Tab-separated table of C-alpha atoms and ligand atoms in Angstrom:
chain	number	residue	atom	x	y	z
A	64	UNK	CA	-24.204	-172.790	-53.707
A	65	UNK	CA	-23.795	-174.103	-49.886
A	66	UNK	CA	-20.345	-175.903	-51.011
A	67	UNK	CA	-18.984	-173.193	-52.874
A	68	UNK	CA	-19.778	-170.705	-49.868
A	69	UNK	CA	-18.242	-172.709	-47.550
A	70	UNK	CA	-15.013	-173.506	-49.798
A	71	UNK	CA	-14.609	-169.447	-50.409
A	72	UNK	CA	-15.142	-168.241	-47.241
A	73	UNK	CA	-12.601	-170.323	-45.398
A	74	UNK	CA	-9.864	-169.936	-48.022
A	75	UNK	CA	-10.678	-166.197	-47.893
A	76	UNK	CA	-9.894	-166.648	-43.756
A	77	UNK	CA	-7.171	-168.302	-44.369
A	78	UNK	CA	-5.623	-166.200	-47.117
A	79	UNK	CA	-2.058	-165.389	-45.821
A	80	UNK	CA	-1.488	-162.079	-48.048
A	81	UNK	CA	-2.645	-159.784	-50.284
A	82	UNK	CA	-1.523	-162.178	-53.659
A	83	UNK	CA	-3.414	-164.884	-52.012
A	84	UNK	CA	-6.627	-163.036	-51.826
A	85	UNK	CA	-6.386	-161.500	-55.275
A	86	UNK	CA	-6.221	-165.204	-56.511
A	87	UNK	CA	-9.304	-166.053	-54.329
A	88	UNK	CA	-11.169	-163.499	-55.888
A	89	UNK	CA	-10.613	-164.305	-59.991
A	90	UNK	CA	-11.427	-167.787	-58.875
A	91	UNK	CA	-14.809	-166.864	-57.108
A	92	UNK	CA	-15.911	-163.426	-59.005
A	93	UNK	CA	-13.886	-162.677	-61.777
A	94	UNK	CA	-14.743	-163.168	-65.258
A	95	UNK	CA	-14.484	-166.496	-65.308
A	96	UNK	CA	-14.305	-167.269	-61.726
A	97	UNK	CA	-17.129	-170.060	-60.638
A	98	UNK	CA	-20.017	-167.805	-58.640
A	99	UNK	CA	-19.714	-165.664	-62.118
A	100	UNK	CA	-20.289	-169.037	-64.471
A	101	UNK	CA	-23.228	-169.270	-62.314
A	102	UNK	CA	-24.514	-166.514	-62.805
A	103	UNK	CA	-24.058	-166.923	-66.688
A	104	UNK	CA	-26.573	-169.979	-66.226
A	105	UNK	CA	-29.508	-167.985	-65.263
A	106	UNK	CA	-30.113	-167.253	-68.998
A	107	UNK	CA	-30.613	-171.081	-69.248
A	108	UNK	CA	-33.147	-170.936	-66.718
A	109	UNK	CA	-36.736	-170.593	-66.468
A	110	UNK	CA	-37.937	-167.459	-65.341
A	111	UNK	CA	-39.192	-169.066	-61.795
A	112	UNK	CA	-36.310	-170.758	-61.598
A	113	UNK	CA	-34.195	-167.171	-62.232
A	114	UNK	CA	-35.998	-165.335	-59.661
A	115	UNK	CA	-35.103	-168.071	-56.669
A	116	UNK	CA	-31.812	-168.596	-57.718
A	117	UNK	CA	-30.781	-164.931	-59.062
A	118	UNK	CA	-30.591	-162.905	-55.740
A	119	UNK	CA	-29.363	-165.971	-53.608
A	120	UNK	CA	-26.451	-165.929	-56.312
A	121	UNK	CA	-26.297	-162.208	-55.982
A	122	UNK	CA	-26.416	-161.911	-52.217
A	123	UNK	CA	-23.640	-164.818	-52.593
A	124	UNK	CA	-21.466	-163.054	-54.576
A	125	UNK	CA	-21.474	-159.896	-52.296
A	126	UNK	CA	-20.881	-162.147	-49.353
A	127	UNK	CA	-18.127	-163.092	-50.794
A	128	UNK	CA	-16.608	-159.242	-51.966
A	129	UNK	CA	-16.752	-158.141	-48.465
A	130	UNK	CA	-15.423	-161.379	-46.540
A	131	UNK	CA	-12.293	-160.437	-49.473
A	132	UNK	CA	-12.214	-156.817	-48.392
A	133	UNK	CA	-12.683	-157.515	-44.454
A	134	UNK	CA	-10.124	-159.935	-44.750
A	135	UNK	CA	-8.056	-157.644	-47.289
A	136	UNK	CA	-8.057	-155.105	-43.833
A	137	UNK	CA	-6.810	-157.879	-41.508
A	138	UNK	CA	-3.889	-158.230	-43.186
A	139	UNK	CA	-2.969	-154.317	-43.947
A	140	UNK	CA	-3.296	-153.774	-40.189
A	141	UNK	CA	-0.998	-156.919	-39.575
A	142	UNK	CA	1.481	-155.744	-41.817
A	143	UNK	CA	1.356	-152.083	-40.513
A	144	UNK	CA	1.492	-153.211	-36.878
A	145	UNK	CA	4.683	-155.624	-37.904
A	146	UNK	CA	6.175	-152.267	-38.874
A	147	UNK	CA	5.291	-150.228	-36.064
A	148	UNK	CA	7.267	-153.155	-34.224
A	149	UNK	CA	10.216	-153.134	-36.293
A	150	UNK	CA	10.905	-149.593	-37.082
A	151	UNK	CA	10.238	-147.915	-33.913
A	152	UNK	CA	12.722	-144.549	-33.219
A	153	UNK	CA	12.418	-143.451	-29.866
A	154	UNK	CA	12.960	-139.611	-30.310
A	155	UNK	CA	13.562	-138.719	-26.650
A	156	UNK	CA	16.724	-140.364	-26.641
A	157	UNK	CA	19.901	-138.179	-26.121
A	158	UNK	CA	21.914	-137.094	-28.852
A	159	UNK	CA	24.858	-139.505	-28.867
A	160	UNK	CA	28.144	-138.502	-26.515
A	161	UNK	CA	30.700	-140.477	-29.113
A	162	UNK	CA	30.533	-137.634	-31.687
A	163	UNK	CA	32.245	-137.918	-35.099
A	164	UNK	CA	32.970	-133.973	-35.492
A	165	UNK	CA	32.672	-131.464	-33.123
A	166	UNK	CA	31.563	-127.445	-33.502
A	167	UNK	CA	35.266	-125.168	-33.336
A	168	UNK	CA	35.042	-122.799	-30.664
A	169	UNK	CA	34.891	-120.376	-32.789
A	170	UNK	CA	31.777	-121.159	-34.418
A	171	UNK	CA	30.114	-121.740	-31.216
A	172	UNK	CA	31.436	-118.636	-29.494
A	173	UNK	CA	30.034	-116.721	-33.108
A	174	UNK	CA	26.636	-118.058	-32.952
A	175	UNK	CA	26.598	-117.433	-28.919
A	176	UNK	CA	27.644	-113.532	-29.599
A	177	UNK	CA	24.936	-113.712	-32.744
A	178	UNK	CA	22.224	-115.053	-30.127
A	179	UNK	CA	22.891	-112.578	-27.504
A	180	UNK	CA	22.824	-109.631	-30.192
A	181	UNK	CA	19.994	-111.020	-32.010
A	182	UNK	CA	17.886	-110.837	-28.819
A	183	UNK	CA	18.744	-106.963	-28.709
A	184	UNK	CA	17.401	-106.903	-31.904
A	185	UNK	CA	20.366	-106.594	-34.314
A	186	UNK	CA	20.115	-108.260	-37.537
A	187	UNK	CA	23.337	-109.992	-39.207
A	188	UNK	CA	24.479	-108.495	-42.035
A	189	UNK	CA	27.825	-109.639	-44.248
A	190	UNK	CA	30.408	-108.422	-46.734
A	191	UNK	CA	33.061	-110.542	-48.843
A	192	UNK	CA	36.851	-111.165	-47.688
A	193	UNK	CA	38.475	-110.129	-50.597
A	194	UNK	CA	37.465	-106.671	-49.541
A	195	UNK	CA	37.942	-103.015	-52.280
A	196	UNK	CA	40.424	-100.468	-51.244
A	197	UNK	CA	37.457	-98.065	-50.984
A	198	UNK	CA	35.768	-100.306	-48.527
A	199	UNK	CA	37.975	-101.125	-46.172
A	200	UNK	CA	39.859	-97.592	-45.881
A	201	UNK	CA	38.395	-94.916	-47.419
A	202	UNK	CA	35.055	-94.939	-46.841
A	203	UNK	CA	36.042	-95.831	-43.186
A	204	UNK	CA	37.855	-92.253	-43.341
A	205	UNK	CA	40.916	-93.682	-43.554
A	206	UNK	CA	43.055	-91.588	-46.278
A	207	UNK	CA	45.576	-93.094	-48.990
A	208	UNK	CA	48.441	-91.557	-46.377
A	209	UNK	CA	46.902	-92.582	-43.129
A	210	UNK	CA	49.658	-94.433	-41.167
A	211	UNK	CA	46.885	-96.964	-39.939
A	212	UNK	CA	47.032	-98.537	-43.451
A	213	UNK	CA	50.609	-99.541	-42.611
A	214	UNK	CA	49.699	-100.245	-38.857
A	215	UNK	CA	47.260	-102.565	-39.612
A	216	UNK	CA	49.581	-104.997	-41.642
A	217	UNK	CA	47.444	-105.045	-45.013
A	218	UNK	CA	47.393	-108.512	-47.119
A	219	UNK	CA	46.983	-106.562	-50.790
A	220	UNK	CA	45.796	-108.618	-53.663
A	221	UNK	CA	47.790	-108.810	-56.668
A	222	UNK	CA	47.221	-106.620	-59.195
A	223	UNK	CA	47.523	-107.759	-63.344
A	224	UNK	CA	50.726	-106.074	-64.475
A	225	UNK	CA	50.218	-102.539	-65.778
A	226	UNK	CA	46.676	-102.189	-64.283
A	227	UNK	CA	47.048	-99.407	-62.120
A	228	UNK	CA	43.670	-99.471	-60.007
A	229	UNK	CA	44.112	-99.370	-56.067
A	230	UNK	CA	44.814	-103.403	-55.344
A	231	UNK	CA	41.617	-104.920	-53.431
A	232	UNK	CA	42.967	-106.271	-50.272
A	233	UNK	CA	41.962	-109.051	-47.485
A	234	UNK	CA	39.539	-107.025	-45.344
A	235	UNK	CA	41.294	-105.798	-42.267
A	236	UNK	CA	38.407	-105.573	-40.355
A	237	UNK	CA	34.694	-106.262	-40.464
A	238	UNK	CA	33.940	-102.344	-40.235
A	239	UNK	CA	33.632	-102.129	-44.200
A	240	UNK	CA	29.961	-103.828	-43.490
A	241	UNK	CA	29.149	-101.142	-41.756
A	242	UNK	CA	29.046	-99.051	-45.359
A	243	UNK	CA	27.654	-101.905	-46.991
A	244	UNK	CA	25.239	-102.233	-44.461
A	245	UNK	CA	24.521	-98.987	-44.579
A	246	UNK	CA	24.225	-98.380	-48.350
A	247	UNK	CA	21.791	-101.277	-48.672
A	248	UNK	CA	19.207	-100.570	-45.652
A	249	UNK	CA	19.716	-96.899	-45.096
A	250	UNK	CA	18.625	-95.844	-41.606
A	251	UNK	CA	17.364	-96.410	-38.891
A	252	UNK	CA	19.611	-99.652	-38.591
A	253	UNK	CA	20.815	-102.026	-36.214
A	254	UNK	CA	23.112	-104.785	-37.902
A	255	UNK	CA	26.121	-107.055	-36.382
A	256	UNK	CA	28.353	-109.058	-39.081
A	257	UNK	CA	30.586	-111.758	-37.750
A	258	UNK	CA	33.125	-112.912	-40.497
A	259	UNK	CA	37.154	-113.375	-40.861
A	260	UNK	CA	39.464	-110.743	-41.326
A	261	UNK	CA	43.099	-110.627	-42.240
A	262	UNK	CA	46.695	-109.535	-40.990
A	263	UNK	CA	50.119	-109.563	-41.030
A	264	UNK	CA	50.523	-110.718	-37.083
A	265	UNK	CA	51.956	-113.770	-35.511
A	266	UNK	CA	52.401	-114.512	-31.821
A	267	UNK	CA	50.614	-116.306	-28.927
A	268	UNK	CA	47.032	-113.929	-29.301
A	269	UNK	CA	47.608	-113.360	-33.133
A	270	UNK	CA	47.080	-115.237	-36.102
A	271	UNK	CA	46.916	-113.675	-39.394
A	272	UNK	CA	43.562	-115.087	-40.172
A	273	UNK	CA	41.271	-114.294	-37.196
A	274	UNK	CA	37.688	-113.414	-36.534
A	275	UNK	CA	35.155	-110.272	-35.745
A	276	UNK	CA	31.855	-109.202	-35.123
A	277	UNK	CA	31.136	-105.886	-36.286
A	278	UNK	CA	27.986	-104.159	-34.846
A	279	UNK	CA	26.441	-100.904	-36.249
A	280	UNK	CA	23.091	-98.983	-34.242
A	281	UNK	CA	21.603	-96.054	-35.665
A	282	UNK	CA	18.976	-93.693	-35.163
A	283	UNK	CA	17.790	-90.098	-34.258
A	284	UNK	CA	19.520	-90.457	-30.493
A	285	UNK	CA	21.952	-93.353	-30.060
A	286	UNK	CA	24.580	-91.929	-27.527
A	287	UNK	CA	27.487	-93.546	-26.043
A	288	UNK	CA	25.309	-94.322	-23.290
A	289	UNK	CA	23.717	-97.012	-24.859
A	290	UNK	CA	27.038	-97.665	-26.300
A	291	UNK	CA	28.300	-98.897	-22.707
A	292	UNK	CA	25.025	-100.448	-21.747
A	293	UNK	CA	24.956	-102.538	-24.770
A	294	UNK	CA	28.409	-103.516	-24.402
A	295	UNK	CA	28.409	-104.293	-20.921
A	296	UNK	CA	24.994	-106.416	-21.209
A	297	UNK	CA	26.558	-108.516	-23.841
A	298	UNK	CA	29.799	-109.124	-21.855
A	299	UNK	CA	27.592	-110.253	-18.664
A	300	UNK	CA	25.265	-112.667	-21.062
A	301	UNK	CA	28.254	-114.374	-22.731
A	302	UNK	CA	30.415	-114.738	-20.213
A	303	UNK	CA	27.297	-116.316	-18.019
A	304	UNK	CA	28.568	-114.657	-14.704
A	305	UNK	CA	28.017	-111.460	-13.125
A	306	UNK	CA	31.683	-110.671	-12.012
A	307	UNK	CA	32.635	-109.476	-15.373
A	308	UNK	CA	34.543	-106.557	-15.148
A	309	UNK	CA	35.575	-103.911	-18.271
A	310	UNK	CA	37.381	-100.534	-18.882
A	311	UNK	CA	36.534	-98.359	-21.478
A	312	UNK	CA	39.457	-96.681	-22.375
A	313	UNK	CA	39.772	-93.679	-24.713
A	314	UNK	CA	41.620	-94.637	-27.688
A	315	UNK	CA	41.782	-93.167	-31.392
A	316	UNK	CA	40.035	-94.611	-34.594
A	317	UNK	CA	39.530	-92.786	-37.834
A	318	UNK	CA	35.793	-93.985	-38.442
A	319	UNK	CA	34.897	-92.945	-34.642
A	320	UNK	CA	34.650	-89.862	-32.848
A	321	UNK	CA	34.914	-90.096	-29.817
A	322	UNK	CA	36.084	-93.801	-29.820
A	323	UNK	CA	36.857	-96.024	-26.760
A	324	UNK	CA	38.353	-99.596	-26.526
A	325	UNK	CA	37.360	-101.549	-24.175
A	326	UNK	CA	39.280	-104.096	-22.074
A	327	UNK	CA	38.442	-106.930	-19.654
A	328	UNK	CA	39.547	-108.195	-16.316
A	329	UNK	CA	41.151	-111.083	-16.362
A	330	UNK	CA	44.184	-113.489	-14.631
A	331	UNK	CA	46.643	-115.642	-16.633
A	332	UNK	CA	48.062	-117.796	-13.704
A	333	UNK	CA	49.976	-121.305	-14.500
A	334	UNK	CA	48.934	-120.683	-17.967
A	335	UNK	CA	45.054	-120.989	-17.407
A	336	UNK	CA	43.105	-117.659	-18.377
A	337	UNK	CA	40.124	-116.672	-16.280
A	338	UNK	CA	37.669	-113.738	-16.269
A	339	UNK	CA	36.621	-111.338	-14.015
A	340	UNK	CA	39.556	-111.580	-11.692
A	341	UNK	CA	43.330	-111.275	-10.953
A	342	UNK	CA	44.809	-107.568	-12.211
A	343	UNK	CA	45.802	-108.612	-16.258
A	344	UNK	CA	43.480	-106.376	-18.600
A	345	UNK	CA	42.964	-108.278	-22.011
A	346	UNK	CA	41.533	-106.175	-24.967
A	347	UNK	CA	38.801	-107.979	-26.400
A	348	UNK	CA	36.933	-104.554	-28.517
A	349	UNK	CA	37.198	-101.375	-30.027
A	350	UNK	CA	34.081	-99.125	-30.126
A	351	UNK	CA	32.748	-95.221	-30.515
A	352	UNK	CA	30.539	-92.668	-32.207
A	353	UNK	CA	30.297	-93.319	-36.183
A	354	UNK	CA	32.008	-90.181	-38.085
A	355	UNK	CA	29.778	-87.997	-39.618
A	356	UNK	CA	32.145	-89.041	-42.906
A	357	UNK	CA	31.399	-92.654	-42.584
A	358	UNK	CA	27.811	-91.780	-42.533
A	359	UNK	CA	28.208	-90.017	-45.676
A	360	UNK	CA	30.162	-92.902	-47.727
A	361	UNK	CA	26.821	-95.101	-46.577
A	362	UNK	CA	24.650	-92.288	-48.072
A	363	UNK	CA	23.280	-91.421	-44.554
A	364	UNK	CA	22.614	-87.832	-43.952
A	365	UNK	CA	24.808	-87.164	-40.523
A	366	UNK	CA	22.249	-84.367	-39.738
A	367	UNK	CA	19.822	-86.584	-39.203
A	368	UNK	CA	21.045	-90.069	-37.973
A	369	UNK	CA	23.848	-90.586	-35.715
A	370	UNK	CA	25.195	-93.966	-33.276
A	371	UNK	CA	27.916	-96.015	-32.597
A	372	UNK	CA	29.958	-98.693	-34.051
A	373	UNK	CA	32.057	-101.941	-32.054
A	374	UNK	CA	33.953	-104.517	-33.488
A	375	UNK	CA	34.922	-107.296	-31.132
A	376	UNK	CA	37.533	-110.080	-31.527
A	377	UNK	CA	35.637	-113.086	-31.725
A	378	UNK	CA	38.859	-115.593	-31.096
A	379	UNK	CA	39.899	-113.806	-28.045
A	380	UNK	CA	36.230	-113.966	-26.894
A	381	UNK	CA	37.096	-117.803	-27.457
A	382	UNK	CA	39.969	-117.765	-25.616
A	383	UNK	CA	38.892	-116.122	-22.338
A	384	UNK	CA	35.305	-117.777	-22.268
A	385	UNK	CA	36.792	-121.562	-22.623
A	386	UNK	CA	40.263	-120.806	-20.901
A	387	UNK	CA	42.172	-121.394	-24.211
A	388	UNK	CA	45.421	-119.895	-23.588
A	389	UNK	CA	47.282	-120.184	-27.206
A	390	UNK	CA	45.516	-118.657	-30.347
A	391	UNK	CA	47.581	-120.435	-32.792
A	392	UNK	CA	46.147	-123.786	-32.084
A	393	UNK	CA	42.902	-122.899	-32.923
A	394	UNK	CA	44.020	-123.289	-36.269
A	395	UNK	CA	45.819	-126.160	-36.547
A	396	UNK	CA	43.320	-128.634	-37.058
A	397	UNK	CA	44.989	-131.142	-34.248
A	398	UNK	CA	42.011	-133.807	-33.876
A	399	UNK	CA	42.896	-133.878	-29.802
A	400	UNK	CA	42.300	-130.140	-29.461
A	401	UNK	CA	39.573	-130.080	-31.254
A	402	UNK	CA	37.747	-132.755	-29.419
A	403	UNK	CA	39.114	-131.503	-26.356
A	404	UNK	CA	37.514	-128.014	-27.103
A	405	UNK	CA	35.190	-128.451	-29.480
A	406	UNK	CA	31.351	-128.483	-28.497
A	407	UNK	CA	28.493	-131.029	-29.687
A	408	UNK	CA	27.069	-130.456	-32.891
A	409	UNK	CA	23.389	-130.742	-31.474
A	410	UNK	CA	23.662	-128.026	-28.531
A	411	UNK	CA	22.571	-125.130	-29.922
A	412	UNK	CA	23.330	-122.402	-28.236
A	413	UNK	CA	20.270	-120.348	-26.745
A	414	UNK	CA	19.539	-117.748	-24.201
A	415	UNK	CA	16.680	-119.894	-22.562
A	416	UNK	CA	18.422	-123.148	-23.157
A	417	UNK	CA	21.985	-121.766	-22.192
A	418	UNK	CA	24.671	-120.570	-24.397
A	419	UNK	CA	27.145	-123.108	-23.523
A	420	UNK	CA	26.299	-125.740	-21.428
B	217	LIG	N1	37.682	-101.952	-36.849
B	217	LIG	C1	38.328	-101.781	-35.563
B	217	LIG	C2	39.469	-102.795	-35.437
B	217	LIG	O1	39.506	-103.732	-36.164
B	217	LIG	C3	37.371	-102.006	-34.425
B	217	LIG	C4	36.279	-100.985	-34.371
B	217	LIG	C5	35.072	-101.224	-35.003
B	217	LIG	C6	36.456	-99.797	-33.693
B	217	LIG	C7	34.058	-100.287	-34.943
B	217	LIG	C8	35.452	-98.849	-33.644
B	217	LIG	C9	34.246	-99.114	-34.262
B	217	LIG	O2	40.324	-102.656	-34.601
C-alpha cells in the first residue's frame, strides 16, 4: 500500500496536464485501476484482516482523489494565468490616429446640432425622401398655384403613364416632418428631424442634394421669444465661441406667420470663411410662428396649441464651423478631402466632452 502511495502521488505531482491526470486516475481508482483491485480483495479476506486493511485502503484511495483534484487546480490556474499573460488588452490606450475611414462633416456637424437640441429637450423625429405632394406643399399651406412650388426647383417623381395622381416628389425641405410629427404625437411637442432634401441648384453654396434640420416646439405659450433664445443658444453652443453674431430678418414663408430668417456674421477673406467677424452675412436658417393651417393638416387644434418652426441648413453649418469654403466638394468623395476634413470615428461629439475637439 506504501509503494503504490508513493508511485501515485508523485506521478500525480508531476502530471503535466489535464490528459495526464485523467490517465493517473483510471490507473489508481477506476474500475480496474490497482487501489480498486485491492479493494476487490477484501472479500477474500478474513473479517480481521478486512477491518485493518479496509479503511487504510479507503483513506488511501481518498488520498489519492484529492492529491488528483488539488493537482487538477494547479494546472487550471497555470493555464489561466498563461492567458492572462498572453491576451492582455490594455483598454486605456488611445484610439488609433492612422484611421481607415473618417466621419463626413456632415455627419458630425448633424449629430453636434442633434446633441445641442437634444439637451433642450427636443426629440428627433424623421420622414422619407421620396416625399407626397400633400406633404411637402399642401399641408405646409402651400397651394397647387403657389409660385414657391416653382421657386423651390422641385425634383417630381415619375408618374406611370395615364395615372393622373399629383407625382410624389424629392422632399424640398424637412418641414413635411413637422405634419408627420405632428399627426403621430399630437401636442404638446418638441421634435427636430435632420435628413436630406432635394433641389434643382448648382453653384459654390448649392448642391442639389443637401441637408436640414427641421425643429418643431409646441405648446399653450411658445412665442417668438423663445424662438430667438433658442436659436441664438444653439448658434453660441455649436459654434463653441461667444462672438457669434445673427440677424433675424423678416422674410415670407407660407407655413409661418410671422416668419424671420436668420443670418450670420461672417468674413470670406483669401477664400477662408470665418464666423463672427468681417461685414459678409451668410444665411444659414429660416424660422417663424407655425400657421394656424399647418396646425390643422397635423390635426392640432390652433385654438389651443401654438409655436414656432426653424429649419437650418446643415451643410452650410458645415461650411462656416470647419472653414470649408466650396459646397460641391463635400460630395465628391475625393479620399484627400475627406481625410483632410473628416473627423475620427471614435470622438463622439458631446456637450461635456466637447462637440468637436
Ligand atoms: N422649409 C424652409 C426652407 O427650406 C425653412 C423653414 C422651416 C422656414 C421652418 C420656417 C419654418 O427654406
Amino acid at each position: 500500500m506504501d509503494d503504490l502511495r508513493g508511485k501515485y502521488l508523485a506521478a500525480i505531482a508531476d502530471a503535466a496536464d489535464e490528459s495526464a491526470l485523467e490517465d493517473l486516475r483510471l490507473r489508481a481508482v477506476g474500475k480496474k485501476g490497482e487501489v480498486s483491485l485491492k479493494m476487490r480483495e477484501l472479500g477474500k479476506m478474513t473479517p480481521e484482516e478486512r477491518q485493518q486493511v479496509g479503511p487504510k485502503l479507503n483513506a488511501l484511495k481518498d488520498e489519492i482523489n484529492s492529491a488528483l483534484a488539488a493537482r487538477k487546480a494547479v494546472l487550471a490556474d497555470a493555464a489561466l494565468d498563461e492567458r492572462l499573460r498572453t491576451e492582455w488588452l490594455d483598454v486605456t490606450l488611445p484610439s488609433r490616429t492612422r484611421r481607415q475611414g473618417s466621419v463626413h462633416p456632415v455627419s458630425q456637424v448633424t449629430e453636434e446640432v442633434t446633441t445641442i437640441f437634444a439637451d433642450m429637450g427636443f426629440a428627433v423625429a424623421e420622414g422619407p425622401q421620396v416625399e407626397s405632394d400633400w406633404y411637402n406643399f399642401d399641408a405646409l399651406n402651400i397651394p397647387a398655384e403657389h409660385p414657391t412650388r416653382t421657386e423651390m426647383d422641385t425634383f417630381y417623381m415619375a408618374r406611370a403613364e395615364g395615372d393622373d395622381r399629383p407625382p410624389h416628389v424629392l422632399r424640398t425641405h424637412t418641414s413635411p416632418v413637422q405634419i408627420r410629427a405632428m399627426q403621430a404625437q399630437g401636442a404638446p411637442i418638441r421634435v427636430i428631424a435632420p435628413g436630406r432634401v432635394y433641389r434643382a441648384d448648382y453653384d459654390q453654396t448649392h448642391t442639389p442634394m443637401f441637408h436640414q434640420v427641421e425643429g418643431l416646439a409646441l405648446d399653450r405659450d411658445i412665442s417668438m421669444a423663445n424662438l430667438k433664445w433658442c436659436l441664438e443658444e444653439f448658434c453660441r453652443a455649436f459654434f463653441e465661441v461667444d462672438s457669434v453674431e445673427l440677424r433675424f430678418r423678416a422674410s415670407h414663408f407660407p407655413f409661418t406667420e410671422p416668419s424671420a430668417e436668420v443670418d450670420l456674421r461672417c468674413s470670406w477673406q483669401g477664400g477662408q470663411l470665418k464666423v463672427g467677424e468681417g461685414d459678409d452675412w451668410m444665411e444659414i436658417l429660416g424660422s417663424g410662428m407655425v400657421h394656424p393651417r399647418v396646425l390643422r393638416a397635423g390635426n392640432i387644434d390652433p385654438d389651443e396649441w401654438q409655436g414656432f418652426a426653424f429649419g437650418i441648413g446643415i451643410d452650410r453649418l458645415a461650411m462656416l464651423k470647419y472653414g470649408i469654403p466650396d459646397l460641391r466638394a463635400f460630395f465628391d468623395s475625393d479620399l484627400r478631402w475627406l481625410r483632410h476634413y473628416g473627423f475620427a470615428a471614435l470622438d463622439v461629439p458631446t456637450l461635456a466632452g466637447g462637440l468637436s475637439r
